[in-house]
CSV table of C-alpha atoms in Angstrom, one decimal:
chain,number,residue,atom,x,y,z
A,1,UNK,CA,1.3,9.2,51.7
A,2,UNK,CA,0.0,12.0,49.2
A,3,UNK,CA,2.8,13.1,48.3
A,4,UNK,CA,4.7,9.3,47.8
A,5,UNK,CA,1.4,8.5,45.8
A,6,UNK,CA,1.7,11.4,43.4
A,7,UNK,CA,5.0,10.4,43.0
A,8,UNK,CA,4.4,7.1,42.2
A,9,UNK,CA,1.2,8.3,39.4
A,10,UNK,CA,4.1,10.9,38.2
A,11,UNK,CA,6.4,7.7,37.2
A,12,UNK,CA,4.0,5.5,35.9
A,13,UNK,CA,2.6,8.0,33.4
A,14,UNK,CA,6.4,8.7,32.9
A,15,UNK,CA,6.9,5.1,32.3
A,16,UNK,CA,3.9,4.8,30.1
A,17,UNK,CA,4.9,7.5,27.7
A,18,UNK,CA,8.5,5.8,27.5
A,19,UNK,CA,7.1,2.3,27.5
A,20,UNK,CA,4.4,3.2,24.5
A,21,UNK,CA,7.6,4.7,22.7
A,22,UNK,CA,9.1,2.6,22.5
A,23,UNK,CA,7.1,0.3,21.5
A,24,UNK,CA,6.2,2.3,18.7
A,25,UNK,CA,10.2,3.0,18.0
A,26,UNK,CA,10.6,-1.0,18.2
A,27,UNK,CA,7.1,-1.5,15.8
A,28,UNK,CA,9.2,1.1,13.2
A,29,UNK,CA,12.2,-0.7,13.2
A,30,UNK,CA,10.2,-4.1,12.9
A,31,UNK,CA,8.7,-2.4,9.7
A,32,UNK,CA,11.2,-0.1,8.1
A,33,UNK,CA,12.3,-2.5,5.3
A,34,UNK,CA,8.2,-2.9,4.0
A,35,UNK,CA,7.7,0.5,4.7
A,36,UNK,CA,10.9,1.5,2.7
A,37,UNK,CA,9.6,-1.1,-0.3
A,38,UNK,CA,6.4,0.3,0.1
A,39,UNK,CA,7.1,3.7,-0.8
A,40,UNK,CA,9.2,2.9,-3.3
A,41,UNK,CA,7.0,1.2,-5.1
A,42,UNK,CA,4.4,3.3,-4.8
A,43,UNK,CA,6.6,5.8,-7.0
A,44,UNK,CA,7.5,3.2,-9.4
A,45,UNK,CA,3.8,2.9,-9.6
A,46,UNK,CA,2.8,7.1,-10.5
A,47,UNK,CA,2.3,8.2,-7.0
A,48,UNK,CA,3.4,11.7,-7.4
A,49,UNK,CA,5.0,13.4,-3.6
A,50,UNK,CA,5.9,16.8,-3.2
A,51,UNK,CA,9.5,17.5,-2.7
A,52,UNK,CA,9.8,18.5,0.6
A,53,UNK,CA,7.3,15.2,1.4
A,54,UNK,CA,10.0,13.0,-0.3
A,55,UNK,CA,12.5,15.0,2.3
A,56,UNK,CA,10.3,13.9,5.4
A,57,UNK,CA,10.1,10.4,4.0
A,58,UNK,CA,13.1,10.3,3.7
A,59,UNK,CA,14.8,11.3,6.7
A,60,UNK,CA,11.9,9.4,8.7
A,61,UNK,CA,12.7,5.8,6.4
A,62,UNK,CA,16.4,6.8,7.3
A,63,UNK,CA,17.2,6.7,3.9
A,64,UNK,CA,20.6,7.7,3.2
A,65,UNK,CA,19.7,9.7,0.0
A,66,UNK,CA,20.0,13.3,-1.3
A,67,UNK,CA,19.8,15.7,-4.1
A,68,UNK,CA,21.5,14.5,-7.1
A,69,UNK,CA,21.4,12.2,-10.1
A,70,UNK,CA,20.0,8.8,-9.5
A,71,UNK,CA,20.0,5.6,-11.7
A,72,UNK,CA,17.6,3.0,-11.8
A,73,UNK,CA,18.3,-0.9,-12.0
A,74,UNK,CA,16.0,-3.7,-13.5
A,75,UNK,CA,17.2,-7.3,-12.7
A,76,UNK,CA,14.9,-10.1,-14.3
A,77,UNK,CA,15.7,-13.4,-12.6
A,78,UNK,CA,15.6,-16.2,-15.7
A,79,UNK,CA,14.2,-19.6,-15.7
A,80,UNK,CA,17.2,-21.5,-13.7
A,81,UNK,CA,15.0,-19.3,-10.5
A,82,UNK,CA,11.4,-20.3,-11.6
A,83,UNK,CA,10.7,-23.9,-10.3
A,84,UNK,CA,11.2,-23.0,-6.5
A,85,UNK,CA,7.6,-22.5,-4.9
A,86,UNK,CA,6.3,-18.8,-3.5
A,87,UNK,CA,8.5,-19.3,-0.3
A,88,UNK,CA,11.8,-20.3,-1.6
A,89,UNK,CA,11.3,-17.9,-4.3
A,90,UNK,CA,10.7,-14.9,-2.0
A,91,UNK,CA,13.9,-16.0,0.0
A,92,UNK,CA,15.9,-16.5,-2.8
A,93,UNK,CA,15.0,-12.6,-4.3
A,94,UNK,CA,15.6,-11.9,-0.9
A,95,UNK,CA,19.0,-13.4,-1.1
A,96,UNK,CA,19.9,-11.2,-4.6
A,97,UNK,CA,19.1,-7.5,-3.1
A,98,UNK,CA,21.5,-8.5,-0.1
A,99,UNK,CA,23.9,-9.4,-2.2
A,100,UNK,CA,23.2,-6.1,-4.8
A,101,UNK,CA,23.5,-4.1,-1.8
A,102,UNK,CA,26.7,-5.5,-0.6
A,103,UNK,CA,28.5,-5.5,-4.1
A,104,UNK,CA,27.2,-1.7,-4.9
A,105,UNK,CA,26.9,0.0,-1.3
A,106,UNK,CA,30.6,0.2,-1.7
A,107,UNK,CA,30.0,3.2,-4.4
A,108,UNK,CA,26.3,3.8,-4.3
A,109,UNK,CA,23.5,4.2,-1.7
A,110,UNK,CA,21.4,1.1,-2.7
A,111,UNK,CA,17.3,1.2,-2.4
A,112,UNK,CA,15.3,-2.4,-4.0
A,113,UNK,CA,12.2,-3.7,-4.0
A,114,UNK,CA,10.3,-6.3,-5.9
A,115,UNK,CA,7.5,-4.6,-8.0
A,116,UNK,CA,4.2,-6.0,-9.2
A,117,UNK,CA,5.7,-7.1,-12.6
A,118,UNK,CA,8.4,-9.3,-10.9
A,119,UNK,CA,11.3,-7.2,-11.5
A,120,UNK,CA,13.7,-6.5,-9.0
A,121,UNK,CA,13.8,-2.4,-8.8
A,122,UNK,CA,17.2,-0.8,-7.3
A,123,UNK,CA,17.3,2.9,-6.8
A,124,UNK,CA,21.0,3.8,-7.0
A,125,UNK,CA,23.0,7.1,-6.0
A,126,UNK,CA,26.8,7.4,-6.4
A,127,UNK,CA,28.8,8.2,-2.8
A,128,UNK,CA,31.1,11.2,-2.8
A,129,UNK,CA,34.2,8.8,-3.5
A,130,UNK,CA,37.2,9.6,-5.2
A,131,UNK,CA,37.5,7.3,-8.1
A,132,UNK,CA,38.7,7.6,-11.7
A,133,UNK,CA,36.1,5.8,-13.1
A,134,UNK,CA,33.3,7.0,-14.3
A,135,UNK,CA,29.8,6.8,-12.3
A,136,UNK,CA,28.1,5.0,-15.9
A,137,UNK,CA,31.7,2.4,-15.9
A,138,UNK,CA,30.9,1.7,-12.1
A,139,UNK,CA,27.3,0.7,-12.4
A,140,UNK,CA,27.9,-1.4,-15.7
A,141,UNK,CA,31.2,-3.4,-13.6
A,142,UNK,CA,29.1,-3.4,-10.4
A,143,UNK,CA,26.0,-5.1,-12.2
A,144,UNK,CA,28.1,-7.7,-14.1
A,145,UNK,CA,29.8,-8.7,-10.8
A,146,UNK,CA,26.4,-8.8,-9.2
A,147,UNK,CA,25.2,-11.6,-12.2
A,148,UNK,CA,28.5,-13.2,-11.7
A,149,UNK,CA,28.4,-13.6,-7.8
A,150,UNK,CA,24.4,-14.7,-8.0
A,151,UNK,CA,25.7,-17.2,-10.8
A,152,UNK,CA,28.4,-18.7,-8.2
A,153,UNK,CA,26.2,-18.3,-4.9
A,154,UNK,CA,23.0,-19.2,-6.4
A,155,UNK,CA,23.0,-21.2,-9.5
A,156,UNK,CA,21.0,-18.8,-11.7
A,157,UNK,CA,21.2,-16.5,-14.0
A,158,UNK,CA,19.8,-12.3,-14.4
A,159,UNK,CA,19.4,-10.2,-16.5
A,160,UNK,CA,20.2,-6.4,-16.3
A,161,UNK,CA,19.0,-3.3,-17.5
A,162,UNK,CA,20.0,-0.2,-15.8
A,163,UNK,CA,18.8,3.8,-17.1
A,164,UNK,CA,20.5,6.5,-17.5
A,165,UNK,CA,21.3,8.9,-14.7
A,166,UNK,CA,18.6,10.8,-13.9
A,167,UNK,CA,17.1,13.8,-11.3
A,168,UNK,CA,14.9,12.2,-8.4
A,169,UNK,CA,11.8,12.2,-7.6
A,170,UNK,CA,10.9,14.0,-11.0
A,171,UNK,CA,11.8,11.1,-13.5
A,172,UNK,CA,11.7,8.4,-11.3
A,173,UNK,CA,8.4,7.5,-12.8
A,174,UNK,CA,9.5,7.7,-16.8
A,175,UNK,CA,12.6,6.0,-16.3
A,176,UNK,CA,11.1,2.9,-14.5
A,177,UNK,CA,8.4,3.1,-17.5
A,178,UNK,CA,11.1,3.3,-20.0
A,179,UNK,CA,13.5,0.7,-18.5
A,180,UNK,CA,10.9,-1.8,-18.3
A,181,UNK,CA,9.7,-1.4,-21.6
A,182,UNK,CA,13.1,-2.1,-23.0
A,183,UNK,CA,12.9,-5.3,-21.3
A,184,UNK,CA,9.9,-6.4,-23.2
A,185,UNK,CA,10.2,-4.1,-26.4
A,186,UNK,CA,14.1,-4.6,-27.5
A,187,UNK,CA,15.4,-7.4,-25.2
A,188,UNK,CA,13.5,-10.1,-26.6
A,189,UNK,CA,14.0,-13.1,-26.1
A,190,UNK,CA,18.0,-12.5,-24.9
A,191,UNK,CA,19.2,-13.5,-21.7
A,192,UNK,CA,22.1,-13.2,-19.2
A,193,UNK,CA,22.8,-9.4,-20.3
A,194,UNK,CA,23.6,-5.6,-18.8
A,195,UNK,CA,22.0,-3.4,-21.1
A,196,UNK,CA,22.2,0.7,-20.5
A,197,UNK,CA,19.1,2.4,-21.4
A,198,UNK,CA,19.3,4.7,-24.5
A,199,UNK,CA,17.7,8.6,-24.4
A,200,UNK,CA,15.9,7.6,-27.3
A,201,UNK,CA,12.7,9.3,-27.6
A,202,UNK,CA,9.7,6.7,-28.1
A,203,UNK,CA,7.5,7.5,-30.9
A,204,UNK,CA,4.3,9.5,-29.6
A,205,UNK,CA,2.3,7.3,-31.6
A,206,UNK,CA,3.5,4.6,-29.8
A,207,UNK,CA,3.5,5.8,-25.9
A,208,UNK,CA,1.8,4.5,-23.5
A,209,UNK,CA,-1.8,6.3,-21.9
A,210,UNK,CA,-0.7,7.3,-18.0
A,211,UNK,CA,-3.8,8.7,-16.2
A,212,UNK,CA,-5.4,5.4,-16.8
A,213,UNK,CA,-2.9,3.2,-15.2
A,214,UNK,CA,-1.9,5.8,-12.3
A,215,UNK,CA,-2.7,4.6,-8.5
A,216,UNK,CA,-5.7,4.9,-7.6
A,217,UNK,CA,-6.2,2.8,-10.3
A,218,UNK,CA,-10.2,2.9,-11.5
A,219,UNK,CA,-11.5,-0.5,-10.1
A,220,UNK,CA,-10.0,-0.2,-6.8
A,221,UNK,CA,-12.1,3.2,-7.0
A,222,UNK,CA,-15.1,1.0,-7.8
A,223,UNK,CA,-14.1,-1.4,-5.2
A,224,UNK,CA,-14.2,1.2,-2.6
A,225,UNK,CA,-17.7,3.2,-3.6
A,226,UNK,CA,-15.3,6.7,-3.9
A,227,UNK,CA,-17.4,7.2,-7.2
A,228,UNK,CA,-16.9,11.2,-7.2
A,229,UNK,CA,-13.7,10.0,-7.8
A,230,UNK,CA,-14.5,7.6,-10.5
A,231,UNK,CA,-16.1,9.9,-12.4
A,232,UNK,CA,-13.1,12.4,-12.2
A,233,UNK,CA,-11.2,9.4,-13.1
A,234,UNK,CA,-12.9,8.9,-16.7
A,235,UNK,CA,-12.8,12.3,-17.2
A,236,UNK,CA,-9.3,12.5,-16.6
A,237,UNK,CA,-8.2,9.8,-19.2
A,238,UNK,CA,-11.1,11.4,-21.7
A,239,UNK,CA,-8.5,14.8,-21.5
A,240,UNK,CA,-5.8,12.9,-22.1
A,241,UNK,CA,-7.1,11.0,-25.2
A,242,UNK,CA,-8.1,14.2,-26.4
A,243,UNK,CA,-4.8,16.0,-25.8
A,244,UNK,CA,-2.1,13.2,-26.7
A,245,UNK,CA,-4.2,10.7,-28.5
A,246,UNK,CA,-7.0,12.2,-30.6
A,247,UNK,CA,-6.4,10.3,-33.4
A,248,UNK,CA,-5.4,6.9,-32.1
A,249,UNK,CA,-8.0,4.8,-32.1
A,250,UNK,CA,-6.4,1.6,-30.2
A,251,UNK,CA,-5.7,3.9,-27.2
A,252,UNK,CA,-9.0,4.6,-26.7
A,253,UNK,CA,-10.0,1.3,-27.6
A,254,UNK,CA,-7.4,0.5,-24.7
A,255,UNK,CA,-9.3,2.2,-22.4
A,256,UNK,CA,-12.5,1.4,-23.3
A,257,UNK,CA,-12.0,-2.2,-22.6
A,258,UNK,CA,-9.8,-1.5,-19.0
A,259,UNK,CA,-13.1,0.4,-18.0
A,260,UNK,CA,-15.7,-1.9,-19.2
A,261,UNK,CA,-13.5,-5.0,-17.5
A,262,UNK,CA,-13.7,-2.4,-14.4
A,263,UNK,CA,-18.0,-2.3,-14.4
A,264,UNK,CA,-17.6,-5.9,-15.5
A,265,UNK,CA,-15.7,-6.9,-12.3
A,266,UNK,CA,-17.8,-4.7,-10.0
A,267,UNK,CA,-20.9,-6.3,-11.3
A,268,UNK,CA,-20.0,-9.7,-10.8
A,269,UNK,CA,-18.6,-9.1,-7.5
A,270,UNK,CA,-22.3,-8.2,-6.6
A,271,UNK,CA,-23.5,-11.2,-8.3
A,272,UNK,CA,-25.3,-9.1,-10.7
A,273,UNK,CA,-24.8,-8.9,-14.6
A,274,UNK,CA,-23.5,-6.1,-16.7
A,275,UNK,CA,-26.6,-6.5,-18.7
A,276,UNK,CA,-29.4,-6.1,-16.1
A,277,UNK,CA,-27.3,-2.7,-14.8
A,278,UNK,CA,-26.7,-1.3,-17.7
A,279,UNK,CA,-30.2,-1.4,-19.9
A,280,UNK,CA,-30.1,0.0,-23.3
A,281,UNK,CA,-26.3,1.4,-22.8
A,282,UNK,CA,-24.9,-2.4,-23.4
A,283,UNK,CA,-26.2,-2.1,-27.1
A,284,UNK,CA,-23.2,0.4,-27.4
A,285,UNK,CA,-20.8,-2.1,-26.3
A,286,UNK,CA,-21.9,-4.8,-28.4
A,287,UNK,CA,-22.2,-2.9,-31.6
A,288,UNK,CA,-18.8,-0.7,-30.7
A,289,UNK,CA,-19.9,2.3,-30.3
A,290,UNK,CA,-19.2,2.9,-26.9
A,291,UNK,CA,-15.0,3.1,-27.9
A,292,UNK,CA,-15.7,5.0,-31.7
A,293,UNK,CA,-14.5,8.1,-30.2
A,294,UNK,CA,-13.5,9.7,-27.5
A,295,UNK,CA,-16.7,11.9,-26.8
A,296,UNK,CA,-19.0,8.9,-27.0
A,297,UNK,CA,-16.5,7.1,-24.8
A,298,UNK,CA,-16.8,9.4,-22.2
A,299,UNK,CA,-20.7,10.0,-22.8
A,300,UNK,CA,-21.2,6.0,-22.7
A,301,UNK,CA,-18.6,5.8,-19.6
A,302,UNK,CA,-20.5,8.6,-17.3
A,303,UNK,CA,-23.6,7.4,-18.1
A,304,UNK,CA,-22.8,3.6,-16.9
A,305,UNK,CA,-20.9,4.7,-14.2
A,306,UNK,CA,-24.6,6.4,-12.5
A,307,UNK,CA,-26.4,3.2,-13.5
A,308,UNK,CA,-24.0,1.0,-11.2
A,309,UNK,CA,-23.9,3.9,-8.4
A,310,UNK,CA,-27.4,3.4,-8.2
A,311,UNK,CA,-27.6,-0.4,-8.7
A,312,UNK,CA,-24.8,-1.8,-6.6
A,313,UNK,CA,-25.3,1.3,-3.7
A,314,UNK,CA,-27.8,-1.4,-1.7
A,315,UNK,CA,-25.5,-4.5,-2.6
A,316,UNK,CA,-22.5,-2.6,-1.2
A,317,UNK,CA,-24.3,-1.2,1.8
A,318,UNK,CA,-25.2,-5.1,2.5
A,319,UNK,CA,-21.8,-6.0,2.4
A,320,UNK,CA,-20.4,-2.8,4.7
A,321,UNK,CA,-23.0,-4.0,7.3
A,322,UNK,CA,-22.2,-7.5,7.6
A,323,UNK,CA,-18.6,-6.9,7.8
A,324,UNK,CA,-19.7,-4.2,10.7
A,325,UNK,CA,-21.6,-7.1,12.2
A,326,UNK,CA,-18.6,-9.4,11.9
A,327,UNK,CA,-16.4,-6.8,13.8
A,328,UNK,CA,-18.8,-6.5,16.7
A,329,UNK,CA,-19.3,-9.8,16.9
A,330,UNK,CA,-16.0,-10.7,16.9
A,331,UNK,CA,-14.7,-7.9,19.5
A,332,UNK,CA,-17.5,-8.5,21.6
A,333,UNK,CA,-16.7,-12.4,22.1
A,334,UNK,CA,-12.4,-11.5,22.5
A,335,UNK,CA,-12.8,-8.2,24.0
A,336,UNK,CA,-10.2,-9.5,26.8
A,337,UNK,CA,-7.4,-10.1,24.0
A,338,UNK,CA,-5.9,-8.5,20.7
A,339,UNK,CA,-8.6,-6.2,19.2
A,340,UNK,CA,-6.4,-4.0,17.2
A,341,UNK,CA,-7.1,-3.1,13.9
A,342,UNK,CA,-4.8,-5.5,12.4
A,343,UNK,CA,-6.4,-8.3,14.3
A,344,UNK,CA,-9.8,-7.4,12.9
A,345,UNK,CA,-9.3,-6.6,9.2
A,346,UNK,CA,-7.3,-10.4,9.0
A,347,UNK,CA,-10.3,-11.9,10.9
A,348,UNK,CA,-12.4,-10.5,7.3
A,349,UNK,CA,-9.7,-11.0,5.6
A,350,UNK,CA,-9.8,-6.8,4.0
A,351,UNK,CA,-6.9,-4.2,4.5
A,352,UNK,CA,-7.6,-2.4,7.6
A,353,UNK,CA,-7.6,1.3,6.1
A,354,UNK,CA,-10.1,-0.3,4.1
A,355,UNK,CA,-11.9,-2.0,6.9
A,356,UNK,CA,-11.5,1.6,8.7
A,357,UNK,CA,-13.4,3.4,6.0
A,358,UNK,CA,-15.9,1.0,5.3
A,359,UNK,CA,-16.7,1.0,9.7
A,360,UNK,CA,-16.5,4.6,9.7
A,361,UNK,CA,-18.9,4.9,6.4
A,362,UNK,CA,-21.4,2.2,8.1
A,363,UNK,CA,-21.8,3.3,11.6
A,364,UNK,CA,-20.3,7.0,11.8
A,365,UNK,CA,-17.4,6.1,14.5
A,366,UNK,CA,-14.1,4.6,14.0
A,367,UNK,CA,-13.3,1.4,15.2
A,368,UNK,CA,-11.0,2.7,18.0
A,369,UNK,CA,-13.8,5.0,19.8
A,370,UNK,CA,-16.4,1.7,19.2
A,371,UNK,CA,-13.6,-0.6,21.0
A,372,UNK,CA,-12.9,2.0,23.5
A,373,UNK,CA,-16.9,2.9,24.0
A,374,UNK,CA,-17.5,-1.0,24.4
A,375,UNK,CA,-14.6,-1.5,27.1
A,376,UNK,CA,-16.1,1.4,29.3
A,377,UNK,CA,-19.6,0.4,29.2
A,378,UNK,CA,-18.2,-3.3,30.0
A,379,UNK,CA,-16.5,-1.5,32.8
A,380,UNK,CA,-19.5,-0.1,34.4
A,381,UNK,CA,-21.4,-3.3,34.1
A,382,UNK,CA,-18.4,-5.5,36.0
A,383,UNK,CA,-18.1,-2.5,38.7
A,384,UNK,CA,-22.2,-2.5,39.5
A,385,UNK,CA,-23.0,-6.0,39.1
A,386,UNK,CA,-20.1,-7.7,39.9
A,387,UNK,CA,-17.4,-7.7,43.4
A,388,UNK,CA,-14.8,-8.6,41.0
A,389,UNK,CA,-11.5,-6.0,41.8
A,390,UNK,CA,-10.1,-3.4,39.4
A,391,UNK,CA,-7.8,-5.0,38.1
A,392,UNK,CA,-9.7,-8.5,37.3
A,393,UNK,CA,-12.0,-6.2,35.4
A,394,UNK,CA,-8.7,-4.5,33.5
A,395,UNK,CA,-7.3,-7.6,32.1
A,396,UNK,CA,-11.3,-9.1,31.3
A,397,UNK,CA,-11.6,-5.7,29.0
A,398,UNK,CA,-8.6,-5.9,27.6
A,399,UNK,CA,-6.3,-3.5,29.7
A,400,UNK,CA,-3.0,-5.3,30.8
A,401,UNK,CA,-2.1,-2.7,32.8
A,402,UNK,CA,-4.8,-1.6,35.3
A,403,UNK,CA,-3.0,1.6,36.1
A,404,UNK,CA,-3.4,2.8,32.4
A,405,UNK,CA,-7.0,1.6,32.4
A,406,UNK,CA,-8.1,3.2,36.1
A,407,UNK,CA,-6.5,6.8,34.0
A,408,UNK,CA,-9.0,5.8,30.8
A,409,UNK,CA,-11.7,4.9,33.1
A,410,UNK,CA,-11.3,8.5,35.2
A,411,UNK,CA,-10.9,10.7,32.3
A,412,UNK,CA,-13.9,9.6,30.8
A,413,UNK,CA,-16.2,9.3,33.6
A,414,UNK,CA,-14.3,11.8,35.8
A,415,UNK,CA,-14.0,9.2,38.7
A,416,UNK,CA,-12.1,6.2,39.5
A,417,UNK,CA,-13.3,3.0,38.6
A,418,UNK,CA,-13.5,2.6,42.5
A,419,UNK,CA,-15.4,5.6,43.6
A,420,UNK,CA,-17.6,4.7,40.2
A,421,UNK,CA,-18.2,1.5,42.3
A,422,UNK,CA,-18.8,3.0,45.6
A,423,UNK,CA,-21.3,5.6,44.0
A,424,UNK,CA,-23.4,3.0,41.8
A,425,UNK,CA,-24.1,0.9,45.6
């Protein structure tokens, strides 16, 4: 009977490991295509990854692409697409990347997303194919049949700008800059086109300020309290106003005003005013002074920047404690079903690595060791006060499977939840 019963722990923690594999396997699968957009766009967006993180992403997104020249493609959707409502609009962009990749994976390896501007983003590679026409003839053929099979299919009508080719990950960044800007700067007011992309160099004068606008971007730093990183933030965009744009005034005037709407935000958010955090430092901003130069923009910056540490630091630690009180609450009262960390953070309606943070920042544990604390001490409750069996008190804590809970139970206490009972008489 020993032996049969070691057998039969051997296969269920055989099972377990398979069982939670795949689950995790199916869970990736389930996710691939955000997860896929998701990093995407975060590159489109400045996130910088080292090469061989881009290889690991890669090969773990199974994403067919490798060293070599890439090409970006921009398709705006025009008017004929704008009266649907949020659904029918997502299915219907949904609709033109299947359809992109069908008409280019013939030739290309084909990567889209929807960014936060509304563009639809494809990262292109050329397949090793023999062909006589040339990789720039292919994309510029391949795009017009796209407009012309969404103009048949779909009723509407897009417009097309595609880049130059390009070595990835290093440009990807610039050329999505560049390619959206010609949609605003030279496009117009034109519709229904495929437009390449010149090499023209923008006018320094006239380029855009990067630190500012590259993820983290400075209120979400506010947002979360990571003020070290705040302040390293403004000095950042300082260094680059002194090294690119010393003597443009509207780009630190540009800045000026994104920070300031930043401590604006933050304020309110508190339900406080600018005013009452600032003291005598809002006289700069209403005479101009804070954005004159660049020195005085940073001096003004830092020193507002300690005022609202120190004025919204009780606010903020009000809010992390009712959201902690929220959680328990709400894990205490549905401790017997879904208390994952997805469950919780749309029960406060916040992101859960946010939500994960802020727990962690509040109470010094993360939310999995509180969950996992709470069920054991739950546990030991049922099995002393209570002649309910094992496996009533698995499912009431929130353990489906009471073998996988009787191997929690003994590896923290060091007993079975039985011989837990039997000693506790």
């Amino acid at each position: 009977m020993g032996a049969v019963q070691k057998a039969i722990d051997q296969l269920n923690t055989e099972w377990e490991l398979i069982s939670s594999l795949k689950r995790t396997q199916f869970t990736l699968r389930e996710n691939l295509p955000h997860l896929r957009g998701r990093l995407l766009l975060e590159a489109l967006q400045g996130h910088r990854f080292a090469a061989g993180e881009w290889e690991r992403k890669l090969v773990n997104y199974d994403l067919p692409f490798h060293a070599g020249d890439y090409a970006l493609m921009l398709v705006r959707m025009e008017e004929e697409f704008r009266h649907y409502d949020n659904n029918d609009q997502t299915l219907i962009e949904y609709a033109v990347i299947n359809m992109a990749e069908e008409i280019m994976g013939e030739f290309m390896e084909v990567w889209g997303v929807k960014e936060e501007h509304g563009y639809l983003v494809f990262l292109l590679q050329l397949k090793e194919n023999d062909t006589d026409i040339g990789k720039e003839t292919i994309l510029e053929k391949l795009s017009v049949q796209l407009q012309s099979k969404v103009k048949q299919f779909l009723k509407g009508s897009l417009s097309i700008v595609i880049t130059e080719w390009f070595p990835f990950p290093k440009q990807l960044y610039d050329r999505f800059r560049q390619a959206s800007a010609y949609f605003r700067q030279i496009v117009g007011d034109e519709r229904e086109f495929v437009m390449r992309v010149s090499d023209v160099e923008t006018p320094a004068a006239q380029g855009p300020l990067d630190v500012l606008y590259t993820p983290p971007s400075f209120i979400h730093l506010l947002e979360s309290g990571q003020w070290d990183a705040a302040e390293e933030k403004i000095v950042a965009v300082c260094e680059e106003l002194d090294e690119k744009w010393s003597e443009s005034w509207e780009h630190c005037m540009e800045a000026g005003f994104l920070i300031t709407a930043s401590f604006t935000n933050l304020a309110h958010r508190n339900r406080l005013t600018l005013a009452t955090l600032m003291g005598s430092d809002i006289e700069w901003l209403q005479s101009g002074k804070a954005f004159s130069t660049i020195s005085k923009l940073r001096k003004w910056s830092l020193s507002v920047l300690g005022k609202l540490k120190e004025g919204t630091s009780n606010e903020i630690k009000d809010i992390r404690s009712e959201y902690v009180k929220k959680i328990q609450d709400f894990t205490d009262k549905n401790l017997h079903l879904d208390v994952s960390l997805r469950v919780l953070a749309d029960h406060v309606n916040l992101h859960p690595t946010h939500l994960s943070k802020i727990y962690k920042i509040e109470t010094g544990e993360g939310i999995s060791d509180y969950i996992s604390r709470l069920r054991m001490d739950r546990a030991c409750h049922k099995l002393k006060m209570t002649t309910k069996k094992v496996y009533e008190i698995s499912m009431e804590i929130g353990y489906m499977d009471p073998a996988y809970f009787i191997k929690v139970f003994k590896r923290q206490f060091g007993v079975t939840p039985q011989e837990y009972r039997d000693h506790h008489k």
